[in-house]
PDB file of C-alpha atoms in Angstrom:
ATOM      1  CA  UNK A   1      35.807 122.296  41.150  1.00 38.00           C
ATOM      2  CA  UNK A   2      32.058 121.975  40.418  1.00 37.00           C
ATOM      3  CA  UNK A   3      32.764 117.925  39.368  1.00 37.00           C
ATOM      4  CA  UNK A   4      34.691 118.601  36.349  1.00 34.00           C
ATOM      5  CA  UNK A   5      36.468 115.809  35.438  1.00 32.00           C
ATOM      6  CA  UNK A   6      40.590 116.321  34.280  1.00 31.00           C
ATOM      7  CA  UNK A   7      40.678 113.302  32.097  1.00 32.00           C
ATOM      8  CA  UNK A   8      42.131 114.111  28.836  1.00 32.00           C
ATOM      9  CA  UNK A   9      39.436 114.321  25.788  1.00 33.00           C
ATOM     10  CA  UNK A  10      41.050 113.621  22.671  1.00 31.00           C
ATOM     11  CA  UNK A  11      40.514 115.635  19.216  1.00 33.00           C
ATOM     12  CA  UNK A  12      39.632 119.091  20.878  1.00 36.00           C
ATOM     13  CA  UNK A  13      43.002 120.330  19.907  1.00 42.00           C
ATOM     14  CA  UNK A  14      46.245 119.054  18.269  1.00 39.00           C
ATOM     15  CA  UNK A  15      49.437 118.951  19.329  1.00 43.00           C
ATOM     16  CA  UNK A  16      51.836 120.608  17.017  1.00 39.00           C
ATOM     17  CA  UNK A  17      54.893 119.403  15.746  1.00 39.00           C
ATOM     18  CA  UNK A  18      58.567 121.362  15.600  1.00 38.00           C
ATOM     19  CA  UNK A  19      58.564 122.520  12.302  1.00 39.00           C
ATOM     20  CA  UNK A  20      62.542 122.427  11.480  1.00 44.00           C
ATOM     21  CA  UNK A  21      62.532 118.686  12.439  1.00 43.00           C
ATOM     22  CA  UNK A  22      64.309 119.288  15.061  1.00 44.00           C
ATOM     23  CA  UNK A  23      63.595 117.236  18.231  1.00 43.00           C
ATOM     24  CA  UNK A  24      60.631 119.814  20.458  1.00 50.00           C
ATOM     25  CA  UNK A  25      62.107 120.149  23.889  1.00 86.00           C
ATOM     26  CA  UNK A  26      59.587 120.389  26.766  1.00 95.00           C
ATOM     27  CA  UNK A  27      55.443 120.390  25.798  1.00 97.00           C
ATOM     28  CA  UNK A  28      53.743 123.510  26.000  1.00 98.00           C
ATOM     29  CA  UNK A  29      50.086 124.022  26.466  1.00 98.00           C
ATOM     30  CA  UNK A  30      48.891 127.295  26.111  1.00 98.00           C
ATOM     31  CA  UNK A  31      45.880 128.369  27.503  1.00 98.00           C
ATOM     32  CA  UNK A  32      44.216 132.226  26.656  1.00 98.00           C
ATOM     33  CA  UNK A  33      40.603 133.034  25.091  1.00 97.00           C
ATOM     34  CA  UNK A  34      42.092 135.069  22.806  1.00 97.00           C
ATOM     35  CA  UNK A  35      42.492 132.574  19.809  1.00 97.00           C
ATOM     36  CA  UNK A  36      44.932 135.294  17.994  1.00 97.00           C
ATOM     37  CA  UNK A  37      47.220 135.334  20.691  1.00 97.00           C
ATOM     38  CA  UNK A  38      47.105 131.402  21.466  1.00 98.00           C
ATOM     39  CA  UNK A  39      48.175 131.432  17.643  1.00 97.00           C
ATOM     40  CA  UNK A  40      50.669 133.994  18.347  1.00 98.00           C
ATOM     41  CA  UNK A  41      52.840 131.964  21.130  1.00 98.00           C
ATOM     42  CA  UNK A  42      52.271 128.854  19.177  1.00 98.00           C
ATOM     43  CA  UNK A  43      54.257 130.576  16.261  1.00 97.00           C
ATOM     44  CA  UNK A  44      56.414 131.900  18.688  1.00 97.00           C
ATOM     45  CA  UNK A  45      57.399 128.507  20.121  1.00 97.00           C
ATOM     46  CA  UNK A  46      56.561 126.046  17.852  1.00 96.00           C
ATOM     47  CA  UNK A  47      59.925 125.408  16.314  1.00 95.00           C
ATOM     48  CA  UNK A  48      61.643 124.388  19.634  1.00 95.00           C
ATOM     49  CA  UNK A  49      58.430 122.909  21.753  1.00 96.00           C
ATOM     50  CA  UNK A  50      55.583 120.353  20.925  1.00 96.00           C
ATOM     51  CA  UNK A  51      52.138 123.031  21.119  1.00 97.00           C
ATOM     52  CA  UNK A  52      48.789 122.555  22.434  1.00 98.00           C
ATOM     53  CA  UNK A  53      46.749 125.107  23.074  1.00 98.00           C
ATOM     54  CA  UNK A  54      43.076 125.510  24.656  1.00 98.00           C
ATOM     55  CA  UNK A  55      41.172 128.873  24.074  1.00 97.00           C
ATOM     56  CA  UNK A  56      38.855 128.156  27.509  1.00 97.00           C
ATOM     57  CA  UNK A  57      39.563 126.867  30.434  1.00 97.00           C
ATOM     58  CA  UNK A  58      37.771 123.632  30.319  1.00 97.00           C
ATOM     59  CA  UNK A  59      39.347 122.779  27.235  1.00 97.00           C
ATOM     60  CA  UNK A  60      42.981 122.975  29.260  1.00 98.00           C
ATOM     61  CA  UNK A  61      41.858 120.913  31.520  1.00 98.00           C
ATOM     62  CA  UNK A  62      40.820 118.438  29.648  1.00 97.00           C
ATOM     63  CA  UNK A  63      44.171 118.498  27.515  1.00 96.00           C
ATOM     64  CA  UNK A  64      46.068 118.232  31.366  1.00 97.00           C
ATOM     65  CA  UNK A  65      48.289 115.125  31.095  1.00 96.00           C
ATOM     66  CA  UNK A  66      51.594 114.167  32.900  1.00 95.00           C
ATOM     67  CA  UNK A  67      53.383 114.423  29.401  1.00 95.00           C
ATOM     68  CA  UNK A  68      53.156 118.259  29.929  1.00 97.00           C
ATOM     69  CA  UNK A  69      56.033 120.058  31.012  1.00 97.00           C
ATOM     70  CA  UNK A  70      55.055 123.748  31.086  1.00 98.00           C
ATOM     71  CA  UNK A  71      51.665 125.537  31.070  1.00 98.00           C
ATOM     72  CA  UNK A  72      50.841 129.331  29.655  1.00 98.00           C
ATOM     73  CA  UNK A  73      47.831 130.242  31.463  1.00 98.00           C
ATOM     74  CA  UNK A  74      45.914 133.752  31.010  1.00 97.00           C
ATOM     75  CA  UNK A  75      44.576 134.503  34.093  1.00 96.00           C
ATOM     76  CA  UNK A  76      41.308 136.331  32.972  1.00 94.00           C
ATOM     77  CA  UNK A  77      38.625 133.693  31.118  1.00 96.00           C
ATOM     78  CA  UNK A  78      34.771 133.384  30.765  1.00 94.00           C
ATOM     79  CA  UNK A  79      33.364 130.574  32.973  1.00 93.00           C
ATOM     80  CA  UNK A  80      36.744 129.131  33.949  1.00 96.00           C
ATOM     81  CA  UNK A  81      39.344 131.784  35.239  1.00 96.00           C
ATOM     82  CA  UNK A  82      43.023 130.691  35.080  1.00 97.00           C
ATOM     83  CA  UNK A  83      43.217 131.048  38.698  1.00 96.00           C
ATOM     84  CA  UNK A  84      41.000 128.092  38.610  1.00 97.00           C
ATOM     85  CA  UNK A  85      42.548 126.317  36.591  1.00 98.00           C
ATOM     86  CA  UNK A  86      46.106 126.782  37.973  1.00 97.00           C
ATOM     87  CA  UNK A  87      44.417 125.232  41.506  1.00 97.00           C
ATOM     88  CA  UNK A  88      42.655 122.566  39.511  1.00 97.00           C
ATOM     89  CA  UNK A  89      46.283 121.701  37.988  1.00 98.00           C
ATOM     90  CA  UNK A  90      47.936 121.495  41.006  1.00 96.00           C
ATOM     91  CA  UNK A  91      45.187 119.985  43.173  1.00 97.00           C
ATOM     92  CA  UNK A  92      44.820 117.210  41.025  1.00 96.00           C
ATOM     93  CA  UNK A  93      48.645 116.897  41.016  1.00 95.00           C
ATOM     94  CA  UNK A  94      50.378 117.511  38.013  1.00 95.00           C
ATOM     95  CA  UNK A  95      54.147 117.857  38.009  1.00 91.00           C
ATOM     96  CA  UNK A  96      54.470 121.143  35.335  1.00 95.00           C
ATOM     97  CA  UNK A  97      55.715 124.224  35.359  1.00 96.00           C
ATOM     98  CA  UNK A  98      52.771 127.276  35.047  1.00 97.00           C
ATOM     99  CA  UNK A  99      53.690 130.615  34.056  1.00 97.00           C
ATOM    100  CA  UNK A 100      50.860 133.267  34.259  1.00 97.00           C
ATOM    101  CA  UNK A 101      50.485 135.268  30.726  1.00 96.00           C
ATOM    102  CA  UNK A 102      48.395 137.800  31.869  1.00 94.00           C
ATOM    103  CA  UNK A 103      47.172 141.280  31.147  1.00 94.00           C
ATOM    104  CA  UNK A 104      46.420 141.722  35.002  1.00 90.00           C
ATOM    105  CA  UNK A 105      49.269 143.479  36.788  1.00 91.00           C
ATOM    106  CA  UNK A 106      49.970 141.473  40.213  1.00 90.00           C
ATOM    107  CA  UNK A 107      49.329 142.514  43.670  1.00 89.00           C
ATOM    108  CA  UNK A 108      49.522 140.690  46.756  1.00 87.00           C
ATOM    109  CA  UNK A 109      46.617 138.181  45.862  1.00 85.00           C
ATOM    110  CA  UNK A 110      49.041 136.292  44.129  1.00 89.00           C
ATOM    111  CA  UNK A 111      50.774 135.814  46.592  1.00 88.00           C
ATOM    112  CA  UNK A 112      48.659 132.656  47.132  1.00 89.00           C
ATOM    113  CA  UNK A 113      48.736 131.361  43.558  1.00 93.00           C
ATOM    114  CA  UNK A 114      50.481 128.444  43.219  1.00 94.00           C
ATOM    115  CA  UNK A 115      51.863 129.313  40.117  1.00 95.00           C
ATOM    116  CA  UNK A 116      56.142 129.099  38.701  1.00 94.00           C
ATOM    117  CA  UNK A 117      55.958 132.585  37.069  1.00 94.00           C
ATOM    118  CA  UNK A 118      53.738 135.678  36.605  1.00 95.00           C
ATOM    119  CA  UNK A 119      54.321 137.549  33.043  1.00 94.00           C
ATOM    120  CA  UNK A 120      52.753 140.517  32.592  1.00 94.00           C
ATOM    121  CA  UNK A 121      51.164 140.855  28.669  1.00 96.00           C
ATOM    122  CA  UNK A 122      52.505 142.150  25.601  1.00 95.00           C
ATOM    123  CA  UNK A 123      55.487 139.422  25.991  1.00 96.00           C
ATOM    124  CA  UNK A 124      57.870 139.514  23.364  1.00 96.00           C
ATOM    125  CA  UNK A 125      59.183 135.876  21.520  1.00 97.00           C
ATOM    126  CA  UNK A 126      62.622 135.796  23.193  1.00 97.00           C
ATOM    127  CA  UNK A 127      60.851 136.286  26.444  1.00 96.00           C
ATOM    128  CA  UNK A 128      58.248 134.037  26.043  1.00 97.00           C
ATOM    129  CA  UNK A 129      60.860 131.530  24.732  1.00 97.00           C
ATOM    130  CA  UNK A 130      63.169 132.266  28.011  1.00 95.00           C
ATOM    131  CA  UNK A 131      60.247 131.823  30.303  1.00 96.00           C
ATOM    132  CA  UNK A 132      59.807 128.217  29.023  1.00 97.00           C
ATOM    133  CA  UNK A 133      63.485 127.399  28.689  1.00 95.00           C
ATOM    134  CA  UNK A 134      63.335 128.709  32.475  1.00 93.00           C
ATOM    135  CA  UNK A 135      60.768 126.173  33.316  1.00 95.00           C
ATOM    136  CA  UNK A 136      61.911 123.529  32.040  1.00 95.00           C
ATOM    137  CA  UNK A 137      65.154 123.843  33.445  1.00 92.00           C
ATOM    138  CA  UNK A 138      63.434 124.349  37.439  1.00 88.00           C
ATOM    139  CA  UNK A 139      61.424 121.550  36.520  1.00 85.00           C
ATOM    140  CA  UNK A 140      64.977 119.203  37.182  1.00 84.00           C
ATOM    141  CA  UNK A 141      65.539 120.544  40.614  1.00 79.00           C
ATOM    142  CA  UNK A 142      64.445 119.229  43.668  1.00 78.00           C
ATOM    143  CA  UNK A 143      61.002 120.571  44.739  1.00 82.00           C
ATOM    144  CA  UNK A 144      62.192 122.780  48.057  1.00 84.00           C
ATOM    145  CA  UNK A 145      64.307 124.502  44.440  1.00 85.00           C
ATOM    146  CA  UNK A 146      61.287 124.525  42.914  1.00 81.00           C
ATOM    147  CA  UNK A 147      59.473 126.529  45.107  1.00 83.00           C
ATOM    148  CA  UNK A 148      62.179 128.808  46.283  1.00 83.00           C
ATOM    149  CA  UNK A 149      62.265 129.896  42.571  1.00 83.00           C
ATOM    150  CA  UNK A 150      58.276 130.387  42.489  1.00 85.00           C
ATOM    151  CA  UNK A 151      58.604 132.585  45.581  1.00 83.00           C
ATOM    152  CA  UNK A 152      61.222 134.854  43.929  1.00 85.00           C
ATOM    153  CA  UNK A 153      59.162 134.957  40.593  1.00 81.00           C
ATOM    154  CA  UNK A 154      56.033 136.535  42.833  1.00 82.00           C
ATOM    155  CA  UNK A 155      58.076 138.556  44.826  1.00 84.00           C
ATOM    156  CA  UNK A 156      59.910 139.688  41.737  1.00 81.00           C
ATOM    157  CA  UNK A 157      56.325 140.348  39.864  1.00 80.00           C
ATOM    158  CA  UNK A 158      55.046 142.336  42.557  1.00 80.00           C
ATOM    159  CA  UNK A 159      57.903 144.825  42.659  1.00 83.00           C
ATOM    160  CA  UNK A 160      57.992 145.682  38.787  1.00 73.00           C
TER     161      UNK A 160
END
C-alpha cells in the first residue's frame, strides 16, 4: 500500500455523539468524497451509533482503530479507491464489518472483495440503519458465520 501508515491521527475528524442520550450501539465510520452525503448517513445514524466519517481515503485509514465495529465505504475515490482501502483494512487486520455504499453496480469483480455487504446508492435511512444493525449482529458469530454471510451478500448483489 505505497507505505502508508494505518496509525490513527487524531483531530482530522470527530467522533459524534448519540444525540437522544441514549447509549450509541456499534461505531460507524463512514467513508465517501462526497461531504453531503457523509453528512447525510451521519444524520441518518447518529442517534443510535457513535459517527466518524472521512471524506478520502487516507483520512479512513488513518481513523482505522479496533474500537470500530462497522465501516461505510464508497467504492469510487480520488487517489485512494475504497477497494483499496477495504484490502488495506483487512490486510492490516481489523476485526469490522464493511459494507460497500456505492454508486457502482456489482459484477463479478467483487467477487474478490473482501467486503460484509455491497449496497448499491441512493440508500434510504431504514436501510442504511438495517445494514449496520446487520453488521453488528454478524460481527458476534463465529468467523466460518461470518463469511458464509459475506458470500451470500455478493452473491445476493450480483443477482439484483
Amino acid at each position: 500500500m505505497n507505505g502508508h501508515s494505518i496509525a490513527p491521527q487524531h483531530g482530522r475528524d470527530a467522533a459524534l455523539p448519540a444525540t437522544d442520550g441514549a447509549t450509541p450501539s456499534g461505531t460507524v465510520l463512514i467513508v465517501d468524497d462526497e461531504s453531503h452525503l457523509v453528512g447525510m448517513y451521519a444524520a441518518m445514524l447518529e442517534d443510535k451509533h457513535t459517527i466518524l466519517t472521512a471524506t478520502s481515503g487516507e483520512t479512513a485509514l488513518d481513523q482505522m482503530s479496533d474500537d470500530l465495529d462497522v465501516v461505510l465505504l464508497d467504492r469510487r475515490m480520488p487517489a485512494l479507491s475504497g477497494d483499496e482501502v477495504l484490502n488495506a483494512i483487512r490486510e492490516e487486520g481489523y476485526n469490522c464489518g464493511v459494507a460497500m455504499v456505492t454508486s457502482i453496480e456489482p459484477d463479478t469483480g467483487i467477487v474478490e472483495l473482501p467486503f460484509d455487504a455491497y449496497v448499491v446508492k441512493p440508500v434510504r435511512q431504514r436501510d442504511l440503519r438495517e445494514l449496520v444493525q446487520d453488521l453488528l449482529l454478524r460481527s458476534q458469530y463465529s468467523a466460518s458465520v461470518q463469511k458464509l454471510f459475506a458470500i451470500s451478500s455478493k452473491l445476493t448483489a450480483l443477482e439484483s
